[in-house]
Short mmCIF file of C-alpha atoms in Angstrom, two decimals:
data_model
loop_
_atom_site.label_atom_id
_atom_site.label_comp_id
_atom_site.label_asym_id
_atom_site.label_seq_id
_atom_site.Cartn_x
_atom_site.Cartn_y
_atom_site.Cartn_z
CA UNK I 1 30.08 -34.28 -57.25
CA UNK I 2 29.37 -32.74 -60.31
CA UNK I 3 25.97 -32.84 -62.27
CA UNK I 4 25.21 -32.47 -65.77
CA UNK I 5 22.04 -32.45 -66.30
CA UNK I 6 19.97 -33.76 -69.29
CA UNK I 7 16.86 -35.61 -68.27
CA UNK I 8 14.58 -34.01 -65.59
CA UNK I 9 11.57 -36.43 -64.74
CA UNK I 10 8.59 -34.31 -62.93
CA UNK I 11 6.09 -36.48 -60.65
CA UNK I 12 2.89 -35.13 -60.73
CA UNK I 13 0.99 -33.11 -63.97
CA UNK I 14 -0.92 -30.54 -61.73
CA UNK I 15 -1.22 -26.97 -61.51
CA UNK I 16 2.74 -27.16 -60.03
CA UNK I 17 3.89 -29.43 -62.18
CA UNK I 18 2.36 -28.52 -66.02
CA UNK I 19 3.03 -24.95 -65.65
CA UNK I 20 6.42 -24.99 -63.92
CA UNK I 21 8.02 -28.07 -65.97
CA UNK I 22 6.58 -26.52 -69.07
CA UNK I 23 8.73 -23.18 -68.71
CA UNK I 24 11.79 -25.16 -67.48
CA UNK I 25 11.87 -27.05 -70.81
CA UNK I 26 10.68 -23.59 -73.25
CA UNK I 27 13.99 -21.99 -71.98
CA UNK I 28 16.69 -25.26 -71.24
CA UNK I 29 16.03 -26.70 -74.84
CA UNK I 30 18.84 -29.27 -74.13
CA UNK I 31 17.24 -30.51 -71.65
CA UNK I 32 14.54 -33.45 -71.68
CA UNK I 33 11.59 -33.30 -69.10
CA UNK I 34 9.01 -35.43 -68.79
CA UNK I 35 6.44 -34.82 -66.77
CA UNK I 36 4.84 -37.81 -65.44
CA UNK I 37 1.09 -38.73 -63.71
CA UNK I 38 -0.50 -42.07 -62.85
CA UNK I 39 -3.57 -40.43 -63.86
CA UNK I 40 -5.03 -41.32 -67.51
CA UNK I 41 -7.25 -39.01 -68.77
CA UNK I 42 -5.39 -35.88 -67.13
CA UNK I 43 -2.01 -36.95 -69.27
CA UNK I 44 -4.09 -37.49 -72.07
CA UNK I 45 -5.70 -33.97 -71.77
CA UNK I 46 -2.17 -32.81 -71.74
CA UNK I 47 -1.50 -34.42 -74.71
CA UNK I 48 -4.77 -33.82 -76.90
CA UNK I 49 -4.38 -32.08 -80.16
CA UNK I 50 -6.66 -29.58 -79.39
CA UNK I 51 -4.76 -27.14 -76.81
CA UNK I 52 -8.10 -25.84 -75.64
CA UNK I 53 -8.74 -29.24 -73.78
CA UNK I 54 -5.48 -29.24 -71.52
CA UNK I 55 -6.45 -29.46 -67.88
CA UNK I 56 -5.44 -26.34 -66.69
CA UNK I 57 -6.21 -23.13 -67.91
CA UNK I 58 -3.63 -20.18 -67.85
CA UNK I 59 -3.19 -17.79 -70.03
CA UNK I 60 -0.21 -18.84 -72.21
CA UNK I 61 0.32 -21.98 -71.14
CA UNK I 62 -0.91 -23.38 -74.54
CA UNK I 63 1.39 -21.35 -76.65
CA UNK I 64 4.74 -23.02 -74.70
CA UNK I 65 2.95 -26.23 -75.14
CA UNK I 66 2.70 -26.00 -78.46
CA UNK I 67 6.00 -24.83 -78.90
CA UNK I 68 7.60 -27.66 -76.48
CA UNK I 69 5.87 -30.76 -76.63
CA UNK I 70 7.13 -33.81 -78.15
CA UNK I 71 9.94 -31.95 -78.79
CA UNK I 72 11.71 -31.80 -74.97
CA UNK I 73 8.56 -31.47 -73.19
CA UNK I 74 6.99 -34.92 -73.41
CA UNK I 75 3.77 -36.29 -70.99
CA UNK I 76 3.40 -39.77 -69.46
CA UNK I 77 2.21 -42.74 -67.35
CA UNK I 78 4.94 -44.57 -67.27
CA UNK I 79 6.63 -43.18 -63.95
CA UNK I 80 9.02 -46.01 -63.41
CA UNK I 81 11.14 -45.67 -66.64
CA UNK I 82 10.83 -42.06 -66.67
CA UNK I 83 12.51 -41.81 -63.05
CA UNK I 84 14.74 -44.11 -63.99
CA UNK I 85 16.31 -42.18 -67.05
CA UNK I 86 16.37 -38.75 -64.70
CA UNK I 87 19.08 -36.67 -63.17
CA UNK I 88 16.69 -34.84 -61.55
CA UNK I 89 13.41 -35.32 -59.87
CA UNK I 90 10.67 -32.72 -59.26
CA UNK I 91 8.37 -34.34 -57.03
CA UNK I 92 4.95 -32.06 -57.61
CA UNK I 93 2.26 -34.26 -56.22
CA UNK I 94 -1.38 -33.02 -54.29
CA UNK I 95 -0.64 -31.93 -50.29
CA UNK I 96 -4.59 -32.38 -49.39
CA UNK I 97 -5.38 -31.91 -45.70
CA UNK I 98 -5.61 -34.92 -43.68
CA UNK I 99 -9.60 -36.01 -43.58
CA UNK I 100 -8.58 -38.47 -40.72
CA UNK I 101 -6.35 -39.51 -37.76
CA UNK I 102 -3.63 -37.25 -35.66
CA UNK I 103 -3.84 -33.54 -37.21
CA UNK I 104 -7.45 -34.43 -39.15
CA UNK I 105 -8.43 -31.08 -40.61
CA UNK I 106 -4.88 -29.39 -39.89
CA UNK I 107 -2.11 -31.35 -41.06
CA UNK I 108 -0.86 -31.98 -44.30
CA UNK I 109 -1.56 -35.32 -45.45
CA UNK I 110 2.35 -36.97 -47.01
CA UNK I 111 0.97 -40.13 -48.62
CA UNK I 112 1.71 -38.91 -52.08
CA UNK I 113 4.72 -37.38 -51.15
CA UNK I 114 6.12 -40.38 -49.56
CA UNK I 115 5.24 -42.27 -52.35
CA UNK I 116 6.95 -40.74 -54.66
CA UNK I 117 10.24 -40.78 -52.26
CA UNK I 118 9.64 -44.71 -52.59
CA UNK I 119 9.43 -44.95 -56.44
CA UNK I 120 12.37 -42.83 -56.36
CA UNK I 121 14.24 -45.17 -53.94
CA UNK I 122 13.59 -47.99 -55.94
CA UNK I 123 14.15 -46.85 -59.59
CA UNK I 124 16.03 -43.83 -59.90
CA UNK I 125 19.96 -44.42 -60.70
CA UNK I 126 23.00 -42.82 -58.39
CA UNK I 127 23.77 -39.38 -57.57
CA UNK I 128 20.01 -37.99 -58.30
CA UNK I 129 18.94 -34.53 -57.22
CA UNK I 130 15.28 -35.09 -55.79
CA UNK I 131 13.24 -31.51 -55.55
CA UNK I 132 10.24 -30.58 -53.21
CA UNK I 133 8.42 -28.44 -55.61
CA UNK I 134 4.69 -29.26 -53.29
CA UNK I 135 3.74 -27.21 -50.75
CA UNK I 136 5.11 -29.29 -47.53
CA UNK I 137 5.37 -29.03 -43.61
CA UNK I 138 8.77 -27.91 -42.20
CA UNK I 139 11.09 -30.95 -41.67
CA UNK I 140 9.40 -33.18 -44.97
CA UNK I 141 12.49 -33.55 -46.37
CA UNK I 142 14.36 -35.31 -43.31
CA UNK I 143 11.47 -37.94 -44.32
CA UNK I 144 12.27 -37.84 -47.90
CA UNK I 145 15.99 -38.24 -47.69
CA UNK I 146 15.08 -40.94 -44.70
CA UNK I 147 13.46 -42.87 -47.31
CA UNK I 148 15.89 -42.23 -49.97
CA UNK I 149 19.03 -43.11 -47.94
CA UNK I 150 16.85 -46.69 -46.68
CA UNK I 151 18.64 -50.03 -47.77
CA UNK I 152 15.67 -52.59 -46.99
CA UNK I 153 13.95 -51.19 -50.26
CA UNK I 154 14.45 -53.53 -53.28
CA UNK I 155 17.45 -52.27 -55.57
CA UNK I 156 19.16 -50.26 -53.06
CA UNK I 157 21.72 -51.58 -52.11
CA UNK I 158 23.66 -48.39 -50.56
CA UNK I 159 25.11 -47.51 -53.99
CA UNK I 160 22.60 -44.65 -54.53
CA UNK I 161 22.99 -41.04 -53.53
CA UNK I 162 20.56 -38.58 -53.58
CA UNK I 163 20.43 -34.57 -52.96
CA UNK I 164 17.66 -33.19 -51.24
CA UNK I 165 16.24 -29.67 -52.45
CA UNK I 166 13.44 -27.83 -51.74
CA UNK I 167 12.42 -25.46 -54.40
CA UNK I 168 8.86 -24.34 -53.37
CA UNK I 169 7.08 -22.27 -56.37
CA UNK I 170 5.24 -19.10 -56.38
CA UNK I 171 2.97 -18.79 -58.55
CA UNK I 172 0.03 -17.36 -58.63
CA UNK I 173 -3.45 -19.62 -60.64
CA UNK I 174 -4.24 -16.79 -63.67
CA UNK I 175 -1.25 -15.33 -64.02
CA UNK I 176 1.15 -18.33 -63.71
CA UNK I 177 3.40 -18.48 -66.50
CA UNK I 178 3.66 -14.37 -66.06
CA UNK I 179 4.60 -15.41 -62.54
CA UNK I 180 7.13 -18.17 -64.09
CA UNK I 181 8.68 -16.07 -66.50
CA UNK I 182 9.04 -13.50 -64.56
CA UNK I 183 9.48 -14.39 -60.74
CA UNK I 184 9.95 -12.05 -57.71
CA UNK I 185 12.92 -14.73 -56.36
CA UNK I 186 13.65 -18.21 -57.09
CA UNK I 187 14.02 -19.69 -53.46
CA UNK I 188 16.38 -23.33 -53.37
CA UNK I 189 16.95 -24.81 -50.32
CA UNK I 190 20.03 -27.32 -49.50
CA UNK I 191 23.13 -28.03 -47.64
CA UNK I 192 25.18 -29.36 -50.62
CA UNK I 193 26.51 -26.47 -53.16
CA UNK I 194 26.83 -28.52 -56.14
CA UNK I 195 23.43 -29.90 -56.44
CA UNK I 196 22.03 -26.43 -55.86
CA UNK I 197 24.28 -24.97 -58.24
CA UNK I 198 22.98 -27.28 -60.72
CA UNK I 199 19.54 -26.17 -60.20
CA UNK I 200 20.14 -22.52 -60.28
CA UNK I 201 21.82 -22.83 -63.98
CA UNK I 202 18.45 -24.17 -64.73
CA UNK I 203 16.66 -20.95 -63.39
CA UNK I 204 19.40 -18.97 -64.55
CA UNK I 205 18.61 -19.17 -68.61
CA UNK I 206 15.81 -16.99 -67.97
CA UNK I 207 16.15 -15.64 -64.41
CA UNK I 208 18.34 -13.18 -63.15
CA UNK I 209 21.14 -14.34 -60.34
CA UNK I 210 20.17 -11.62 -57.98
CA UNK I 211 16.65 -13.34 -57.64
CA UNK I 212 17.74 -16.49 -56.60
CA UNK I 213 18.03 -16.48 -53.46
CA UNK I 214 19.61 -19.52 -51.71
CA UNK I 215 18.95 -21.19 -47.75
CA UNK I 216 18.90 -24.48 -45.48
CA UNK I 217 15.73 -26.63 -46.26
CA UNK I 218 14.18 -26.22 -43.60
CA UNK I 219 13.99 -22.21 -44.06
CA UNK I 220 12.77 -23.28 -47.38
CA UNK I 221 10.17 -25.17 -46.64
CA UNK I 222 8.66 -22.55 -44.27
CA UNK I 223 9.21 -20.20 -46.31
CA UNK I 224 6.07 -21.29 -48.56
CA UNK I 225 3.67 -21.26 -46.16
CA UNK I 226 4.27 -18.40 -44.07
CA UNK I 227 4.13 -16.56 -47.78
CA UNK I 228 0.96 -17.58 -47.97
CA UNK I 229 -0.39 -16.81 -44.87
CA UNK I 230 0.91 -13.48 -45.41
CA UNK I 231 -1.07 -12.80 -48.13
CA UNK I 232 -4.16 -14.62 -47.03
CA UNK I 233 -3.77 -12.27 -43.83
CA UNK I 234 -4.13 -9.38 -46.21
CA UNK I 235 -6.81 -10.20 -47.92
CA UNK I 236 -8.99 -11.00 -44.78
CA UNK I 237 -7.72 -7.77 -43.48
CA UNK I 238 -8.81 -5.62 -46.45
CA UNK I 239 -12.17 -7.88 -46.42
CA UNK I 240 -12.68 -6.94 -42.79
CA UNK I 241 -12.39 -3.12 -43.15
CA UNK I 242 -14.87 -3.63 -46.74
CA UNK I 243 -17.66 -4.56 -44.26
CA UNK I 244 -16.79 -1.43 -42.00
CA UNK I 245 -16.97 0.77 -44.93
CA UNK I 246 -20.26 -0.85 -45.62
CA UNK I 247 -21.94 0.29 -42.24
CA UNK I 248 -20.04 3.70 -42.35
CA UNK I 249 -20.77 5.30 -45.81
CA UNK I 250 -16.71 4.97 -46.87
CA UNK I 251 -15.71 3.38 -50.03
CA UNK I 252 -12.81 0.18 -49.47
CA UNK I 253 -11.36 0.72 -52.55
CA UNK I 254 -10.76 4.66 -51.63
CA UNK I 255 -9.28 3.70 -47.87
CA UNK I 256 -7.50 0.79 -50.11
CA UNK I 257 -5.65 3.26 -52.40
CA UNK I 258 -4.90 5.48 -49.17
CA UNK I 259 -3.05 3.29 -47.03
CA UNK I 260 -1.53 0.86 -50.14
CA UNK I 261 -0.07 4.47 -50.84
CA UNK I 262 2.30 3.96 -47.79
CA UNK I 263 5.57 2.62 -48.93
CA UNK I 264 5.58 0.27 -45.88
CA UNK I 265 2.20 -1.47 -47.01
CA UNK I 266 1.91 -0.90 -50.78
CA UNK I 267 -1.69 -2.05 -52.84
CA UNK I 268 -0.85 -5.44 -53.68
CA UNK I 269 -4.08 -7.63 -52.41
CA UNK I 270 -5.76 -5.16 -51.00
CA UNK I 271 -8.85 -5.85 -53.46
CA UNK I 272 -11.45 -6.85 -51.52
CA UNK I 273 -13.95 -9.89 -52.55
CA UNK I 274 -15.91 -12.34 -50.58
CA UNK I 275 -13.25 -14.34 -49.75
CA UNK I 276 -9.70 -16.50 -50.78
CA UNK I 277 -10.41 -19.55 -52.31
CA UNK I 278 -7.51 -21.43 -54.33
CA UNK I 279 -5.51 -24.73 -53.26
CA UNK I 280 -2.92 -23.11 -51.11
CA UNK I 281 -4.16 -20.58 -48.56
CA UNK I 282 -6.48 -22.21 -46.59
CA UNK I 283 -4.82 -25.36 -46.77
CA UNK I 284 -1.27 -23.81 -46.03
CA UNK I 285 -2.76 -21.76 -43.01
CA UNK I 286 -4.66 -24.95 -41.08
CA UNK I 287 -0.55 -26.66 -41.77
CA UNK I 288 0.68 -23.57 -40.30
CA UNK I 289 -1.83 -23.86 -37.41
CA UNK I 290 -1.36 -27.44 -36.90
CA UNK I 291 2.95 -26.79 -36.28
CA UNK I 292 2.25 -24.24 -34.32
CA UNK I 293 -0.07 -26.00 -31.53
CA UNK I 294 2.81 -29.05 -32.10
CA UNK I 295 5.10 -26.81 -30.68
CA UNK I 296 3.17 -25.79 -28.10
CA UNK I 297 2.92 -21.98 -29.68
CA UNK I 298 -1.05 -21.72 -28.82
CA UNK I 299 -0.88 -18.06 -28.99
CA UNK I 300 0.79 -18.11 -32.55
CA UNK I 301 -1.59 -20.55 -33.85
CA UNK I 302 -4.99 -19.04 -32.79
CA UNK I 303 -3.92 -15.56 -34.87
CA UNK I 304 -3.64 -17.60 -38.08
CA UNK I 305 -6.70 -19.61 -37.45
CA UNK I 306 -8.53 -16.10 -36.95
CA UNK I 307 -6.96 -15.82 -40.74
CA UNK I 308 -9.30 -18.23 -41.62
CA UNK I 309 -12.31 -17.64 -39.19
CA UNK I 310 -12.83 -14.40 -40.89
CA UNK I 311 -12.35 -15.56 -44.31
CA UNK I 312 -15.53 -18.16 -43.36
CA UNK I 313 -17.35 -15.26 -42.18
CA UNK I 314 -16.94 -12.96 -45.35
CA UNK I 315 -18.46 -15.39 -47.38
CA UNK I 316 -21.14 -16.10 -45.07
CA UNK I 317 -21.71 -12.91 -44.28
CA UNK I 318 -22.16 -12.50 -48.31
CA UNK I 319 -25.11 -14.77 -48.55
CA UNK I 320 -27.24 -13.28 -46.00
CA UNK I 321 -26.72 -10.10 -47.27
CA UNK I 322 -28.61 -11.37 -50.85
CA UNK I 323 -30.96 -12.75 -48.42
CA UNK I 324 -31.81 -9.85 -46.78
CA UNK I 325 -31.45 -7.90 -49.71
CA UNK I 326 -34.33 -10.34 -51.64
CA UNK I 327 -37.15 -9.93 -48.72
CA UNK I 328 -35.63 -12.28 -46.50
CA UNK I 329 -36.97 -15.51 -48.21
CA UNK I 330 -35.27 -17.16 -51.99
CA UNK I 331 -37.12 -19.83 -51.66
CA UNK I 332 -37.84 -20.53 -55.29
CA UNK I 333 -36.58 -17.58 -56.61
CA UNK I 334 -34.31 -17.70 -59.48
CA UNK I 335 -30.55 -16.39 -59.05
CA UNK I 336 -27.78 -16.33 -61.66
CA UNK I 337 -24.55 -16.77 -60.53
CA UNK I 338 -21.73 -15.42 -62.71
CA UNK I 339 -18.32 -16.75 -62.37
CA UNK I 340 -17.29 -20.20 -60.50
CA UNK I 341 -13.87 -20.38 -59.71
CA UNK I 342 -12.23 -19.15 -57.19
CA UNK I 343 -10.74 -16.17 -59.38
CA UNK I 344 -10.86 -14.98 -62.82
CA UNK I 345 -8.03 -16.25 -65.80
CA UNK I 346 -8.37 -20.09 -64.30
CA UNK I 347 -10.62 -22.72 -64.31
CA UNK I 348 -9.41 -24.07 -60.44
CA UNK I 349 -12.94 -23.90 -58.20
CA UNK I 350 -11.00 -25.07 -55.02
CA UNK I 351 -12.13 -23.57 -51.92
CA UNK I 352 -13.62 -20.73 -54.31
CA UNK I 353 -16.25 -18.93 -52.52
CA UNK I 354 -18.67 -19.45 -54.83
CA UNK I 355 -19.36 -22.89 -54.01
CA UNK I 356 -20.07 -21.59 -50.19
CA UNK I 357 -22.12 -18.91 -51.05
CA UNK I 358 -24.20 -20.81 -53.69
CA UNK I 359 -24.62 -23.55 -51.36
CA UNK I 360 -26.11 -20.99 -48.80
CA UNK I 361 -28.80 -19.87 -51.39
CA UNK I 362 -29.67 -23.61 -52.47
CA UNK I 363 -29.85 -24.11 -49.01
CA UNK I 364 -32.52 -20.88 -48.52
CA UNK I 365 -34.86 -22.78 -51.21
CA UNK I 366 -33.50 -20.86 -54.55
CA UNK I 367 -32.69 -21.86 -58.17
CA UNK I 368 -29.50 -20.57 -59.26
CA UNK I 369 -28.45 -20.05 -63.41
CA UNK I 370 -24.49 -20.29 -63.35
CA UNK I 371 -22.24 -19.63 -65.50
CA UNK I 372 -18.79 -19.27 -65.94
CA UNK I 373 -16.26 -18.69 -68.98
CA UNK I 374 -14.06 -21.72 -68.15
CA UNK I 375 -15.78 -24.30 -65.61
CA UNK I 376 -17.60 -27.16 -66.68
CA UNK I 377 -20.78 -28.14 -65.36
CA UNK I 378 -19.33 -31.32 -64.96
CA UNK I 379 -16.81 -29.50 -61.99
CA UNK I 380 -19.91 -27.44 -60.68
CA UNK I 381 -22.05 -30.66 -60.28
CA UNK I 382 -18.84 -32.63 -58.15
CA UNK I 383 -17.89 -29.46 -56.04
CA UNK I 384 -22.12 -28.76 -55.34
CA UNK I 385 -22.93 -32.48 -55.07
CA UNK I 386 -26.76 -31.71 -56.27
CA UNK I 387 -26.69 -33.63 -59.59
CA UNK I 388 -30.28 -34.55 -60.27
CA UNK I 389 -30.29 -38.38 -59.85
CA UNK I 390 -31.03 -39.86 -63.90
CA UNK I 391 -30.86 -36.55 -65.06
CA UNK I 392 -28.12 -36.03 -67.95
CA UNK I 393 -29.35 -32.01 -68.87
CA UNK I 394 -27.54 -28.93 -67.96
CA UNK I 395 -30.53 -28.53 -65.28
CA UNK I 396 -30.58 -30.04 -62.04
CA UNK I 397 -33.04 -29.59 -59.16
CA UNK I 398 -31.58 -26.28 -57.71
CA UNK I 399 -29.47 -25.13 -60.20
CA UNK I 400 -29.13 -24.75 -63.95
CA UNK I 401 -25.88 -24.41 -66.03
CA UNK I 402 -25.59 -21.86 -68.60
CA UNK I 403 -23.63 -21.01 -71.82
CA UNK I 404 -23.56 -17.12 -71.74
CA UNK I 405 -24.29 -14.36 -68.92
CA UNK I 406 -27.34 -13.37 -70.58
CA UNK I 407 -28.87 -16.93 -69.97
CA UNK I 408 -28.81 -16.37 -66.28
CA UNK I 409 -31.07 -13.33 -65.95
CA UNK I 410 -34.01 -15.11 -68.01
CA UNK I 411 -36.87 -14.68 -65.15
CA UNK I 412 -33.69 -14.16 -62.54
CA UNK I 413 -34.42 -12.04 -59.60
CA UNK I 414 -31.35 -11.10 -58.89
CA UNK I 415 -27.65 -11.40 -60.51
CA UNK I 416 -24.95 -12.30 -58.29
CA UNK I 417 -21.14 -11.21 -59.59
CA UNK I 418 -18.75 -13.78 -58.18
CA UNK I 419 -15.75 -13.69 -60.20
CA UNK I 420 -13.72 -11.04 -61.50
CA UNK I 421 -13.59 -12.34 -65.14
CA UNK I 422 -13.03 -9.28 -67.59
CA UNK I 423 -16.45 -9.97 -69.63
CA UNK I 424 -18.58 -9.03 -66.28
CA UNK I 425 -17.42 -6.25 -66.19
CA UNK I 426 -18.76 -4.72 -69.68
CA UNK I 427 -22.09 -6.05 -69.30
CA UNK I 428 -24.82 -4.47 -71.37
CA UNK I 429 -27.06 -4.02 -68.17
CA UNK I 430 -30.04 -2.65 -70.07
CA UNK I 431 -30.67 -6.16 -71.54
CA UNK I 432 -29.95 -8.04 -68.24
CA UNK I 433 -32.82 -5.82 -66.92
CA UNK I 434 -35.44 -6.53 -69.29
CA UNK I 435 -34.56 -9.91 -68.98
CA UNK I 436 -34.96 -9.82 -65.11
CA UNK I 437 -38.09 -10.17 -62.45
CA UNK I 438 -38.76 -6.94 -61.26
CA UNK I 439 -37.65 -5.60 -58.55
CA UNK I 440 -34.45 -6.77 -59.49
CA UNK I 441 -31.05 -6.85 -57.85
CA UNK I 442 -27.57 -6.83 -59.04
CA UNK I 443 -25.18 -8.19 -55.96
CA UNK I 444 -21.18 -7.56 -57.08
CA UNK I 445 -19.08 -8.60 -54.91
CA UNK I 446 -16.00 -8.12 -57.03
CA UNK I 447 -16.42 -4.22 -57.33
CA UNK I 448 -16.33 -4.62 -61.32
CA UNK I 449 -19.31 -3.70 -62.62
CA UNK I 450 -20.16 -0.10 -64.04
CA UNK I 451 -22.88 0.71 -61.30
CA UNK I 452 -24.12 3.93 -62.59
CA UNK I 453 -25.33 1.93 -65.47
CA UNK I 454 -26.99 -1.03 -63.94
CA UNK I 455 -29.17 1.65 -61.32
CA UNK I 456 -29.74 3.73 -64.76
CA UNK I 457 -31.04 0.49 -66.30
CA UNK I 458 -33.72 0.27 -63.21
CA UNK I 459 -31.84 -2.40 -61.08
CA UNK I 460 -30.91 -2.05 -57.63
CA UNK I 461 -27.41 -2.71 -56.79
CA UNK I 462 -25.58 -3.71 -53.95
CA UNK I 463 -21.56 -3.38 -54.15
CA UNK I 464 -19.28 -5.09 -51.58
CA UNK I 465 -17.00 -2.33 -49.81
CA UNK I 466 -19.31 0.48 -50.23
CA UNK I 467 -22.03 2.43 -48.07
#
C-alpha cells in the first residue's frame, strides 16, 4: 500500500498536540492538519486574534502560528468530519493516572485513548495510518489496533484498514519548538514499511535521516518512559548529593561541573532544584512502576519508586528548611513566592513543586504574595484549592496574587525563589530589602540569584546546594 498524504487530523490540542502539529504543518506546507479538541474555550484560545492568549506558552510557538493558521494549520471541534477527511491520525489526548480501580495511583488511565481508537473506527475512511503521539503503557497499541480492526462498531464493515504507529515525542515544556525543530532522534515504531515510510517523509522536510531512528511498537512505546525515568533519575540524583553538599560545606554546582565533565555522564540535568514537576515524569515513573510489579519484577519497580520517594522528600525537605530558617513558626508571617510553574519559559504548574512547598507554608499558618510571569491566578487558585469563598480579588485568605516581584516583598519576611525565570535572576535586591520585615530572608532554591548582592543589601540568604 502506498500513502499519499494530504490531510493529517490531530486528536487532542494539548501541550503534544499544538506544538508538535504546529511544526508538522510550518515545514509540509502541502499538507492540511487540523488539529482537533472537544474542548471549547481551549480551541478558541488557539484561535484568538491575540497570540498572547493561546493556551500554551512556548517560546515561538506564536510566531509558527501566525505564520500557519488558517492557512494549513486550522483548529476545531468538529472531530468527526475532521477524522473523516484524514490520511493520518495523531491521536495526542491526556494519559492522567488512574484515581480509581486496578493500578489506582500507578497505572495509566486509557479512557481517552480508547476513545479516540473508537471515533476513529467509526469515521475515519480505509487504509488510515493512526499514530500514538501520548505517552502510553507498553502493549497500548495491540488495544488500539484491537479496536480498529473490530466489525460490531457501526460503519465497519471489514472494509477499513488501519496502520498502527507509535511516534512518542520528546520534547521538552520551555524549549519545545527548539526541541521540535531541532530533535535529538525522531523514534517511529511499526511492523509495516510503507506506513512508516510515509511518516518519516513527513519528519524528513526538516529532520535529518540519520535521526530517525526506526523499531517494533512495542520498543517504541517503552522507549518514552524509560527516557523519562532516566532523566527524572538524574535529577533526584543531583538533588540528593545538593543536600550533602549542604551539610558538608561543598558547592553542587562545583561537584556538578566535575563529574558532568566525564564523557560517560556529561552536565545535562545535573542542575539541582527542589524537585521535577511537569506532566510526564512522575506520571511516566508510577506507569513504569505499575508494569514492573505486573510482571512480577518487585526489585525493578521499588528502584524507580525510590525515583520518586526522593523527589517527595526534596521538596519537603525545602519547606522545613524556610521553617527553620524563619524561627521555627510562619504562622502569619508574610512570604512571597516567585515563580509557579513547574519551570521557567512555560506556563504548565503540573506537579510543579511550588504548589507542594507553598502548601507546606499555608499549612504552617503563613500568607504567601505569588507571583509569576506567565500563570494566572486563576491556575494558582485551582491547583491550591484556597479560593476565598465570595471573594472575586487577587487576595484570598492565605495567599495573595501579584503583578510584579516587587509586590511580594511589601512587609514580606522572607522571599522564596521557585522558578528559574530569567527576570529573578537580575533582581535589584537593595529595593526588595527596604521593602522587607527585618530580619529578612532570601530562600533560592534555583541557584540564580546574585548572592553577594542580596547579603550586601542586609538580607540573609539561604542557597540550595551550598554549605
Amino acid at each position: 500500500m502506498n500513502f499519499s498524504i494530504k490531510n493529517i487530523c490531530c486528536i487532542g490540542a494539548g501541550y503534544v498536540g499544538g506544538p508538535s502539529m504546529s511544526v508538522i504543518a510550518l515545514n509540509n506546507p502541502s499538507i492540511k492538519v487540523n488539529v482537533v479538541d472537544l474542548n471549547i474555550k481551549r480551541i478558541d484560545e488557539w484561535n484568538d486574534n491575540n497570540l498572547d492568549k493561546l493556551p500554551i506558552y512556548e517560546p515561538g510557538l506564536k510566531e509558527i502560528i501566525k505564520l500557519c493558521r488558517n492557512k494549513n494549520l486550522f483548529f476545531k471541534t468538529s472531530v468527526e468530519e475532521s477524522i473523516a477527511e484524514a490520511d493520518m491520525i495523531f491521536i495526542c489526548v491526556n494519559t492522567p493516572t488512574k484515581i480509581k480501580g486496578i493500578g489506582a495511583g500507578q497505572a495509566s488511565d486509557l479512557i481517552w485513548v480508547e476513545a479516540s481508537a473508537r471515533q476513529i473506527a467509526k469515521h475515519a475512511r480505509s487504509n488510515v495510518i493512526v499514530i500514538e503521539k501520548s505517552t502510553i503503557p507498553v502493549k497500548t497499541a495491540l488495544t488500539i489496533k484491537t479496536i480498529l480492526n473490530c466489525s460490531d462498531t457501526e460503519s465497519n464493515l471489514n472494509e477499513k484498514r488501519f496502520y498502527v504507529l507509535s511516534n512518542p515525542e520528546f520534547l521538552s515544556e520551555g524549549t519545545a519548538i527548539n526541541d521540535l525543530k531541532n530533535p535529538d532522534r525522531i523514534l517511529i515504531g511499526g511492523d509495516d514499511e510503507k506506513s512508516i515510510e510515509a511518516l518519516e517523509d513527513i519528519y524528513k522536510t526538516w529532520v535529518p535521516k540519520k535521526k530517525i531512528i526506526r523499531t517494533n511498537l512495542w520498543s517504541s512505546e517503552l522507549s518514552k518512559l524509560t527516557a523519562n525515568a532516566f532523566l527524572a533519575q538524574r535529577v533526584s540524583s543531583i538533588n540528593s548529593i545538593s543536600a550533602l553538599c549542604e551539610s558538608t560545606g561543598a558547592n553542587v554546582d562545583e561537584v556538578a561541573k566535575a563529574i558532568g565533565s566525564d564523557s560517560r555522564i556529561n552536565p545535562k540535568f545535573l542542575k539541582t532544584g527542589p524537585g521535577f514537576g511537569g506532566s510526564c515524569f512522575k506520571k511516566d515513573i508510577l506507569n513504569l512502576v505499575y508494569l514492573c510489579n505486573f510482571y512480577g519484577l518487585q526489585e525493578v519497580a521499588l528502584y524507580w519508586q525510590n525515583v520518586l520517594d526522593l523527589n517527595y522528600w526534596q521538596t519537603k525537605r525545602i519547606s522545613k528548611i524556610i521553617v527553620n530558617k524563619l524561627f521555627g513558626t510562619i504562622t502569619e508571617k508574610k512570604i512571597g513566592i516567585l515563580g509557579f510553574s513547574f519551570k521557567a519559559d512555560t506556563n504548565d504548574t503540573r506537579e510543579s513543586p511550588s504548589i507542594t512547598i507553598c502548601q507546606d507554608l499555608i499549612e504552617e499558618g503563613a500568607i504567601l504574595k505569588i507571583y509569576d510571569p506567565k500563570v494566572s491566578i486563576y491556575q494558582i487558585e485551582s491547583d491550591l484549592k484556597l479560593k476565598e469563598k465570595g471573594n472575586n480579588s487577587s487576595k484570598t485568605n492565605s495567599w495573595e496574587f501579584h503583578q510584579n516581584l516587587y509586590d511580594t516583598a511589601h512587609e514580606s519576611d522572607a522571599i522564596i525563589v521557585l522558578t528559574e525565570w530569567e527576570e529573578f535572576s537580575n533582581i535589584d535586591w537593595v529595593r526588595i530589602s527596604s521593602l522587607m520585615r527585618k530580619p529578612s530572608w532570601v530562600f533560592d532554591t534555583r541557584r540564580i540569584i546574585d548572592r553577594d548582592k542580596a547579603m550586601e543589601s542586609g538580607l540573609k540568604t539561604w542557597i540550595i546546594g551550598q554549605g
